[in-house]
Each structure stands twice: as structure tokens, then as C-alpha cells.
């Protein structure tokens, strides 16, 4: 006779011999009683979940795009072995799609009085603080018929920092900075240069740099060389308003502006300049001020980790006032904002003179490479209309930049991948020309 699933189960358990299966009510009652007894024993032998002790360790910060390992140590103080499935819950943005089963679920066996360490690998897809949720444990008996389940709160936070992809440009920019810093003589003299040394005159040198007193004491004409001044002040101002939320490619404009700000901060700190940061829309979202050269970049990265664009119009007057309070002395103010016509003409231009009166102003903006692609498209009626719209957008953008340039502002307008090196080059050009 073929056995039913219940009889087969009990026969496998050794509770009911195969030849003694009785389909009568008495047999069924016996089977149910035996099954209930087996389940009760299985439940009783499962290790209690509430007595487990869980602690965390591991990484507390990681750059976006990289992996972070967070460890959970599970201690079993009970007298029963723990056979369990464990789920370590984190926000969905803490992992790449499709990785939950492999990275966030664990199977473990812990003998009485021992402990085991499990590792959860996070691959965050968004910046900011990622907080661990509860740890759910399902403890099974030896037959896995019944289980005890419970959850533990084991707090842990991993801060996901900006990726700083533009750091690959830093060595080349530092090489150029060394040329400006006196290791290769700088022949130009301006407001932002200081005397470095004397050398012999060669044809083509600027005659205004001749040192006549030194020349009178020697048999050759002496030329003064100059190098950029140190200890200048740089204020990075991030516009976190509505326009910074627009996506260019796979990321908001604000992310490209952050990347450019970090490269410029690293470069300026190596140049001996003081770097501060202000993020503003209608209120101050982040402020980093008074950091030493060695601490400025970590401070900026930490401050930018939780910064997100706000879907509100930026208050240009408030931004200007906040910038003037942050930089009371003459500084280079680098404003990373949009070059869209309306925000600049209605917001920035009316208050720009308050900044340019005391400070050197540089405006950097993220251009959309898709607009340039549209401008060159042809072949269909739709493509021609797209090209006309793109050409109009580019014309308005150039007109807005020209208005800023006429007011003494240096303008950098580049696609996301080119903005950081272009902004660094503009900074170095200002230093080379003695305008900083």
C-alpha cells in the first residue's frame, strides 16, 4: 500500500512502522498525535531567538560605487544548538538590484555557548547615510518542522560619500601648479603674485621686470621672477535649488558640481590657499569653514555626502548675503549654478554687483551634452525641429554667459565629465595671470 505524505513522514521519523499503517479513525488519531508530538519536540529543541546576542562591526563609510563590508557577530548563550536563517535588512539603495538573496540572507549553525561572525556586503547606489534595519532570525529544530522567529535591533550606519571621480585629473593639475609655484619661473606679475628670485635677462623677457638696483651691482641685467601668492581665500558656493536637480545623463547636475568642487578644493589646498564651502538654496544646507589644508578635503566630502537638490527656486539675494558673510575678505567666489536664462537674469544679475565689488567671481555650470547632439542632428523632420530647439537653447546660454563676462565674471560651461578639469584650469589660469 502506498503511504500518504503524513504516514511517510512519520515512518521516516521512526514514529510509525511502515507495516502498521491503519487507515481507521484510530490510526488517524495515532498519526496526528505522533505528528503533534514530533512538532512539539522540534519546536522545543529549537534555540530561543530572544536570548541571542548580536553585535555589529565593520566599515562606517564608503565611496559611492564601492563595496562596504558590515559584520554581525551572533552569540548563542543557550544550551541548544542554533540552526537558523538570518536576514540582515538594509534600505533598497544599499544594494544593487538582484543582490539581496546572496548578500543579505545567511544560514548559520552555532553550537551552544559559541559565536559566529557573518558578513553583509553593501554596494550602495545613492549617497548619504544608510541605516541598518532589524535583523530577523528564524531558528529551526533538528527536524525543521517548526521554527521560532524574532527580530533584533542592531544599529549601524554607513555613510556613502561622493565618488570623486575627477581625482584622476589631480596629478596633471598639480604638475601645472608646481610650474606656477616657483619651480619653473613665472614671468608675469599681477595682483596675486609675489617676488620669488632673480635671474639673468634673456631676449623676450618683460622689461618691466628688470631689477635696476640688482643690475647695477652685477655685470648682467637682472630680472625679477614672480610666483603666485599663497594663503588666498576660495569660497565654493553650491546652488542646491531647483535647477541643480535636473538630470544630465545618469546623475543630477548637483553631483557633477560636487565633483568639480572637490577637485578644485584638493588643488587649491595643495596651492596653499584656504578653501571654504557653502551650499544654499533658501537656507544654508552645508557649511565648511576654517579647515586646515590637510583636513579640508575630508571635511568637504563628509559635508557633501547627505546633500541633495531641493525642488525650490534659489533665493539669489539670500545666497549673496550668505556668501558675503562667509567670505568677508577679498576672495575667489566659485559659484556652481545654472546658466539657464531665467534664474540668472531674474535672480543672479540684479545682485551680482554685491559680489564683484569685493571679490573675484567665477561661475561654473554643467552643460547638457545631449543638447549638442541634438544641434547636429539631421535627416528627418523631427530631427530638424530638435536641432532648431537645441540651437536656440545654446544661443540663450551663450547670451547669458556673455552678460556675466561683461560684468567681470569668469565663466566655465562644460559637460559633466569635463567640468571638473575645466574649472581647475580656470583656477590655474587666474593664478598664472596674477588675478588671484
CSV table of N, CA and C in Angstrom, one decimal, residues 166-243:
chain,number,residue,atom,x,y,z
A,166,UNK,N,36.7,62.7,-10.4
A,166,UNK,CA,37.7,63.6,-11.1
A,166,UNK,C,39.1,63.6,-10.4
A,167,UNK,N,39.3,62.9,-9.4
A,167,UNK,CA,40.6,62.8,-8.7
A,167,UNK,C,41.7,62.3,-9.7
A,168,UNK,N,41.3,61.6,-10.7
A,168,UNK,CA,42.2,61.1,-11.7
A,168,UNK,C,42.9,62.3,-12.4
A,169,UNK,N,42.3,63.5,-12.4
A,169,UNK,CA,42.9,64.7,-13.1
A,169,UNK,C,43.9,65.4,-12.1
A,170,UNK,N,43.9,65.0,-10.8
A,170,UNK,CA,44.6,65.8,-9.9
A,170,UNK,C,46.2,65.8,-10.2
A,171,UNK,N,46.8,64.7,-10.5
A,171,UNK,CA,48.2,64.7,-10.8
A,171,UNK,C,48.6,65.7,-11.9
A,172,UNK,N,47.9,65.7,-13.0
A,172,UNK,CA,48.3,66.6,-14.0
A,172,UNK,C,48.1,68.1,-13.6
A,173,UNK,N,47.0,68.4,-12.8
A,173,UNK,CA,46.8,69.7,-12.4
A,173,UNK,C,47.9,70.2,-11.4
A,174,UNK,N,48.3,69.2,-10.5
A,174,UNK,CA,49.4,69.5,-9.6
A,174,UNK,C,50.7,69.8,-10.3
A,175,UNK,N,50.9,69.0,-11.4
A,175,UNK,CA,52.2,69.3,-12.2
A,175,UNK,C,52.2,70.7,-12.7
A,176,UNK,N,51.0,71.2,-13.2
A,176,UNK,CA,51.0,72.5,-13.7
A,176,UNK,C,51.1,73.5,-12.5
A,177,UNK,N,50.5,73.2,-11.4
A,177,UNK,CA,50.7,74.1,-10.2
A,177,UNK,C,52.1,74.2,-9.8
A,178,UNK,N,52.9,73.1,-9.9
A,178,UNK,CA,54.3,73.2,-9.5
A,178,UNK,C,55.1,74.2,-10.4
A,179,UNK,N,54.7,74.2,-11.7
A,179,UNK,CA,55.3,75.1,-12.6
A,179,UNK,C,55.0,76.6,-12.2
A,180,UNK,N,53.8,76.8,-11.7
A,180,UNK,CA,53.4,78.2,-11.3
A,180,UNK,C,54.0,78.5,-9.9
A,181,UNK,N,54.4,77.5,-9.2
A,181,UNK,CA,54.8,77.8,-7.8
A,181,UNK,C,56.2,78.0,-7.6
A,182,UNK,N,57.0,78.4,-8.6
A,182,UNK,CA,58.3,78.8,-8.5
A,182,UNK,C,59.4,77.8,-8.9
A,183,UNK,N,58.9,76.5,-9.1
A,183,UNK,CA,59.9,75.5,-9.6
A,183,UNK,C,60.2,75.8,-11.1
A,184,UNK,N,59.3,76.3,-11.8
A,184,UNK,CA,59.5,76.9,-13.1
A,184,UNK,C,59.2,78.4,-13.0
A,185,UNK,N,60.0,79.3,-13.4
A,185,UNK,CA,59.8,80.7,-13.1
A,185,UNK,C,58.6,81.2,-13.8
A,186,UNK,N,57.9,82.1,-13.2
A,186,UNK,CA,56.7,82.7,-13.8
A,186,UNK,C,57.1,84.2,-14.0
A,187,UNK,N,57.0,84.6,-15.3
A,187,UNK,CA,57.4,85.9,-15.7
A,187,UNK,C,56.4,87.0,-15.5
A,188,UNK,N,55.1,86.6,-15.4
A,188,UNK,CA,54.1,87.6,-15.3
A,188,UNK,C,54.0,88.1,-13.9
A,189,UNK,N,53.6,89.4,-13.7
A,189,UNK,CA,53.4,89.9,-12.4
A,189,UNK,C,52.0,90.5,-12.4
A,190,UNK,N,51.2,90.3,-11.3
A,190,UNK,CA,49.9,90.8,-11.2
A,190,UNK,C,49.6,91.0,-9.7
A,191,UNK,N,48.3,91.2,-9.4
A,191,UNK,CA,47.9,91.4,-8.1
A,191,UNK,C,48.1,90.2,-7.2
A,192,UNK,N,48.0,89.0,-7.8
A,192,UNK,CA,48.2,87.8,-7.0
A,192,UNK,C,49.5,87.1,-7.1
A,193,UNK,N,50.6,87.9,-7.3
A,193,UNK,CA,51.9,87.3,-7.4
A,193,UNK,C,52.8,88.0,-6.4
A,194,UNK,N,53.9,87.2,-6.0
A,194,UNK,CA,54.9,87.8,-5.1
A,194,UNK,C,56.3,87.5,-5.6
A,195,UNK,N,57.3,88.3,-5.2
A,195,UNK,CA,58.6,88.1,-5.6
A,195,UNK,C,59.2,86.8,-5.3
A,196,UNK,N,59.9,86.1,-6.2
A,196,UNK,CA,60.4,84.8,-6.0
A,196,UNK,C,62.0,84.9,-6.0
A,197,UNK,N,62.6,85.3,-7.1
A,197,UNK,CA,64.1,85.3,-7.2
A,197,UNK,C,64.5,86.1,-8.3
A,198,UNK,N,65.8,86.2,-8.5
A,198,UNK,CA,66.4,87.0,-9.6
A,198,UNK,C,67.1,86.0,-10.6
A,199,UNK,N,67.1,86.4,-11.8
A,199,UNK,CA,67.9,85.6,-12.8
A,199,UNK,C,68.3,86.5,-13.9
A,200,UNK,N,69.2,86.0,-14.8
A,200,UNK,CA,69.7,86.8,-15.9
A,200,UNK,C,68.6,87.1,-17.0
A,201,UNK,N,68.7,88.2,-17.6
A,201,UNK,CA,67.8,88.6,-18.6
A,201,UNK,C,68.1,87.8,-19.9
A,202,UNK,N,67.0,87.4,-20.5
A,202,UNK,CA,67.1,86.8,-21.9
A,202,UNK,C,66.1,87.5,-22.8
A,203,UNK,N,66.5,87.6,-24.1
A,203,UNK,CA,65.6,88.3,-25.0
A,203,UNK,C,64.2,87.8,-25.0
A,204,UNK,N,63.3,88.7,-24.9
A,204,UNK,CA,61.9,88.3,-24.9
A,204,UNK,C,61.3,88.5,-23.5
A,205,UNK,N,62.1,88.7,-22.4
A,205,UNK,CA,61.6,89.0,-21.1
A,205,UNK,C,60.9,90.3,-21.0
A,206,UNK,N,59.9,90.4,-20.2
A,206,UNK,CA,59.2,91.7,-19.9
A,206,UNK,C,60.2,92.7,-19.3
A,207,UNK,N,60.5,93.8,-19.9
A,207,UNK,CA,61.4,94.8,-19.4
A,207,UNK,C,60.9,95.4,-18.1
A,208,UNK,N,59.6,95.4,-17.9
A,208,UNK,CA,59.1,95.9,-16.6
A,208,UNK,C,59.6,95.1,-15.4
A,209,UNK,N,60.1,93.9,-15.6
A,209,UNK,CA,60.5,93.1,-14.5
A,209,UNK,C,62.0,93.2,-14.2
A,210,UNK,N,62.7,94.1,-14.9
A,210,UNK,CA,64.1,94.3,-14.7
A,210,UNK,C,64.3,95.0,-13.3
A,211,UNK,N,65.2,94.4,-12.5
A,211,UNK,CA,65.6,94.9,-11.2
A,211,UNK,C,66.8,95.8,-11.4
A,212,UNK,N,66.6,97.1,-11.5
A,212,UNK,CA,67.7,98.0,-11.8
A,212,UNK,C,68.8,98.1,-10.7
A,213,UNK,N,68.4,98.0,-9.5
A,213,UNK,CA,69.3,98.0,-8.4
A,213,UNK,C,70.2,96.8,-8.4
A,214,UNK,N,69.6,95.6,-8.6
A,214,UNK,CA,70.5,94.4,-8.7
A,214,UNK,C,71.3,94.4,-10.0
A,215,UNK,N,70.8,95.0,-11.0
A,215,UNK,CA,71.6,95.1,-12.3
A,215,UNK,C,72.9,96.0,-12.1
A,216,UNK,N,72.7,97.1,-11.3
A,216,UNK,CA,73.8,98.0,-11.0
A,216,UNK,C,75.0,97.3,-10.3
A,217,UNK,N,74.6,96.2,-9.5
A,217,UNK,CA,75.7,95.5,-8.7
A,217,UNK,C,76.3,94.3,-9.4
A,218,UNK,N,75.8,94.1,-10.7
A,218,UNK,CA,76.4,92.9,-11.4
A,218,UNK,C,76.6,93.3,-12.8
A,219,UNK,N,77.3,92.4,-13.5
A,219,UNK,CA,77.7,92.7,-14.9
A,219,UNK,C,76.6,92.4,-15.9
A,220,UNK,N,75.5,91.7,-15.5
A,220,UNK,CA,74.4,91.3,-16.4
A,220,UNK,C,73.1,92.0,-15.9
A,221,UNK,N,72.1,92.0,-16.8
A,221,UNK,CA,70.8,92.6,-16.4
A,221,UNK,C,70.1,91.5,-15.6
A,222,UNK,N,69.5,91.9,-14.5
A,222,UNK,CA,68.8,91.0,-13.6
A,222,UNK,C,67.3,91.2,-13.8
A,223,UNK,N,66.6,90.1,-13.8
A,223,UNK,CA,65.2,90.0,-13.9
A,223,UNK,C,64.5,89.5,-12.7
A,224,UNK,N,63.5,90.1,-12.2
A,224,UNK,CA,62.7,89.6,-11.1
A,224,UNK,C,61.8,88.5,-11.6
A,225,UNK,N,61.7,87.4,-10.9
A,225,UNK,CA,60.7,86.4,-11.2
A,225,UNK,C,59.6,86.4,-10.1
A,226,UNK,N,58.5,86.0,-10.5
A,226,UNK,CA,57.3,86.1,-9.6
A,226,UNK,C,56.6,84.7,-9.5
A,227,UNK,N,56.0,84.5,-8.4
A,227,UNK,CA,55.2,83.2,-8.3
A,227,UNK,C,53.9,83.6,-7.6
A,228,UNK,N,52.9,82.8,-7.8
A,228,UNK,CA,51.6,83.0,-7.3
A,228,UNK,C,51.6,83.1,-5.7
A,229,UNK,N,50.8,84.1,-5.2
A,229,UNK,CA,50.8,84.2,-3.7
A,229,UNK,C,50.0,83.0,-3.1
A,230,UNK,N,50.4,82.7,-1.9
A,230,UNK,CA,49.7,81.6,-1.2
A,230,UNK,C,48.7,82.3,-0.2
A,231,UNK,N,48.0,81.4,0.5
A,231,UNK,CA,47.1,81.8,1.5
A,231,UNK,C,46.0,82.7,1.0
A,232,UNK,N,45.6,82.5,-0.3
A,232,UNK,CA,44.4,83.2,-0.8
A,232,UNK,C,43.2,82.5,-0.3
A,233,UNK,N,42.0,83.1,-0.4
A,233,UNK,CA,40.8,82.5,0.1
A,233,UNK,C,39.9,82.1,-1.1
A,234,UNK,N,39.4,80.9,-1.0
A,234,UNK,CA,38.5,80.4,-2.1
A,234,UNK,C,37.2,80.0,-1.4
A,235,UNK,N,36.1,80.5,-1.9
A,235,UNK,CA,34.7,80.1,-1.3
A,235,UNK,C,34.0,79.3,-2.5
A,236,UNK,N,33.7,78.1,-2.2
A,236,UNK,CA,32.9,77.3,-3.2
A,236,UNK,C,31.5,77.4,-2.8
A,237,UNK,N,30.6,77.9,-3.7
A,237,UNK,CA,29.2,78.0,-3.4
A,237,UNK,C,28.4,77.1,-4.3
A,238,UNK,N,27.7,76.2,-3.7
A,238,UNK,CA,26.9,75.2,-4.5
A,238,UNK,C,25.4,75.6,-4.4
A,239,UNK,N,24.9,75.9,-5.6
A,239,UNK,CA,23.4,76.2,-5.7
A,239,UNK,C,22.7,74.8,-5.6
A,240,UNK,N,21.9,74.6,-4.5
A,240,UNK,CA,21.2,73.4,-4.4
A,240,UNK,C,19.7,73.5,-4.7
A,241,UNK,N,19.3,74.5,-5.4
A,241,UNK,CA,17.9,74.8,-5.7
A,241,UNK,C,17.4,73.9,-6.9
A,242,UNK,N,16.3,74.3,-7.4
A,242,UNK,CA,15.6,73.5,-8.4
A,242,UNK,C,16.4,73.1,-9.6
A,243,UNK,N,17.2,74.0,-10.1
A,243,UNK,CA,18.0,73.8,-11.4
A,243,UNK,C,19.1,72.7,-11.1
